[in-house]
Amino acid sequence: MASAEEGGSAATQYIQHHLTNLKFDLASMSFDGHASGFWVLNVDSLFFAIVLGVFFLFFFRMAAKKATASEPGGLQNFVEMIVDFTDTQVRDIYHGSSTLIAPLALTIFVWVFLMNFMDLVPVDALPAAAHASGIEYLKVVPSTDLNITFGLSISVFLLMMFYSVKIKGGLGFLKETLTHPFGPWLAPFNFMLFVVETVAKPVSLSLRLFGNLYAGELIFILIAVFTLGAGASLLAVPMFILQVLLGVGWAIFHILVITLQAYIFGMLTIVYLSMAQEHH
């Protein structure tokens, strides 16, 4: 009974440890995995998000510099395939005229995909390396951090407001806010509906990405718990084989999940920007 309780406690600690960010408290200017509040930064999420963003820019810049019309290489073909696919989707969804929308959709799709792709890195690989370097906590999937997904969705929200005012004008935007959909006599109710509808878009956008990736990460961690504490017992080998099979199976399925979530986030961003410019 005691060994079962100890095993359960070890598994709980293992899961909690892998779900804890490396945090820096600006108030105390110190690292604390249990700190909370507005002035606390999740350093690991910021680090991996920035590194992956830089990698994206470097990768596409290298492809652009090596691009040729006569003999395109594999890298150029791959990048052109992504660009053409994104451009086609934007043309089908967005009916306005803007030179920002297609690059924005491409950036969001690739950047979110790269952040999601970190979920396929073995759960103990980078945290173990960090622990050996003296770093106690490390989460490597930025899109499992609600701060990152909300940061992205808030950027989308600000772009929605900007384009809506730019296309309709300040007075046109205000008039539509107060008169749609029930006319000027129900202006307070119209405004309340506008606030709910507008706020719901970035909230749902961020929570959808966060929820799917957080669940995927948690499943990888639960699969890793299989061999936790098995030691040199007779069950160690079959449990390890089962762990590998489950891990590979979930990773193959999760490739679809991370790609689909990046696509949904990027395309919904374009849908929301297109809706923000429509006149009612």
mmCIF file of N, CA and C in Angstrom, residues 23-36 39-41:
data_model
loop_
_atom_site.group_PDB
_atom_site.id
_atom_site.type_symbol
_atom_site.label_atom_id
_atom_site.label_comp_id
_atom_site.label_asym_id
_atom_site.label_seq_id
_atom_site.Cartn_x
_atom_site.Cartn_y
_atom_site.Cartn_z
ATOM 1 N N LYS A 23 9.898 30.569 -14.384
ATOM 2 C CA LYS A 23 9.333 31.906 -14.213
ATOM 3 C C LYS A 23 10.354 32.872 -13.624
ATOM 4 N N PHE A 24 10.266 34.107 -14.095
ATOM 5 C CA PHE A 24 11.116 35.174 -13.560
ATOM 6 C C PHE A 24 10.213 36.262 -13.004
ATOM 7 N N ASP A 25 10.376 36.536 -11.722
ATOM 8 C CA ASP A 25 9.570 37.536 -11.035
ATOM 9 C C ASP A 25 10.264 38.893 -11.127
ATOM 10 N N LEU A 26 9.678 39.808 -11.888
ATOM 11 C CA LEU A 26 10.271 41.131 -12.059
ATOM 12 C C LEU A 26 10.257 41.933 -10.762
ATOM 13 N N ALA A 27 9.308 41.621 -9.875
ATOM 14 C CA ALA A 27 9.224 42.354 -8.613
ATOM 15 C C ALA A 27 10.410 42.043 -7.712
ATOM 16 N N SER A 28 10.760 40.759 -7.623
ATOM 17 C CA SER A 28 11.888 40.356 -6.771
ATOM 18 C C SER A 28 13.168 40.133 -7.558
ATOM 19 N N MET A 29 13.058 40.226 -8.917
ATOM 20 C CA MET A 29 14.212 40.012 -9.807
ATOM 21 C C MET A 29 14.873 38.662 -9.540
ATOM 22 N N SER A 30 14.040 37.621 -9.509
ATOM 23 C CA SER A 30 14.561 36.285 -9.220
ATOM 24 C C SER A 30 13.723 35.248 -9.955
ATOM 25 N N PHE A 31 14.325 34.073 -10.175
ATOM 26 C CA PHE A 31 13.625 32.958 -10.792
ATOM 27 C C PHE A 31 12.880 32.179 -9.714
ATOM 28 N N ASP A 32 11.608 31.887 -9.988
ATOM 29 C CA ASP A 32 10.795 31.156 -9.024
ATOM 30 C C ASP A 32 9.716 30.404 -9.795
ATOM 31 N N GLY A 33 9.778 29.084 -9.751
ATOM 32 C CA GLY A 33 8.817 28.273 -10.486
ATOM 33 C C GLY A 33 7.405 28.388 -9.963
ATOM 34 N N HIS A 34 7.238 28.899 -8.741
ATOM 35 C CA HIS A 34 5.908 28.984 -8.137
ATOM 36 C C HIS A 34 5.408 30.418 -8.046
ATOM 37 N N ALA A 35 6.111 31.364 -8.637
ATOM 38 C CA ALA A 35 5.695 32.758 -8.593
ATOM 39 C C ALA A 35 4.455 32.963 -9.463
ATOM 40 N N SER A 36 3.655 33.964 -9.113
ATOM 41 C CA SER A 36 2.461 34.276 -9.889
ATOM 42 C C SER A 36 2.204 35.769 -9.806
ATOM 43 N N TRP A 39 3.577 40.638 -12.955
ATOM 44 C CA TRP A 39 4.982 40.936 -13.238
ATOM 45 C C TRP A 39 5.856 39.681 -13.299
ATOM 46 N N VAL A 40 5.227 38.537 -13.524
ATOM 47 C CA VAL A 40 5.961 37.281 -13.636
ATOM 48 C C VAL A 40 6.013 36.866 -15.101
ATOM 49 N N LEU A 41 7.206 36.619 -15.592
ATOM 50 C CA LEU A 41 7.398 36.214 -16.986
ATOM 51 C C LEU A 41 7.689 34.721 -17.057
#
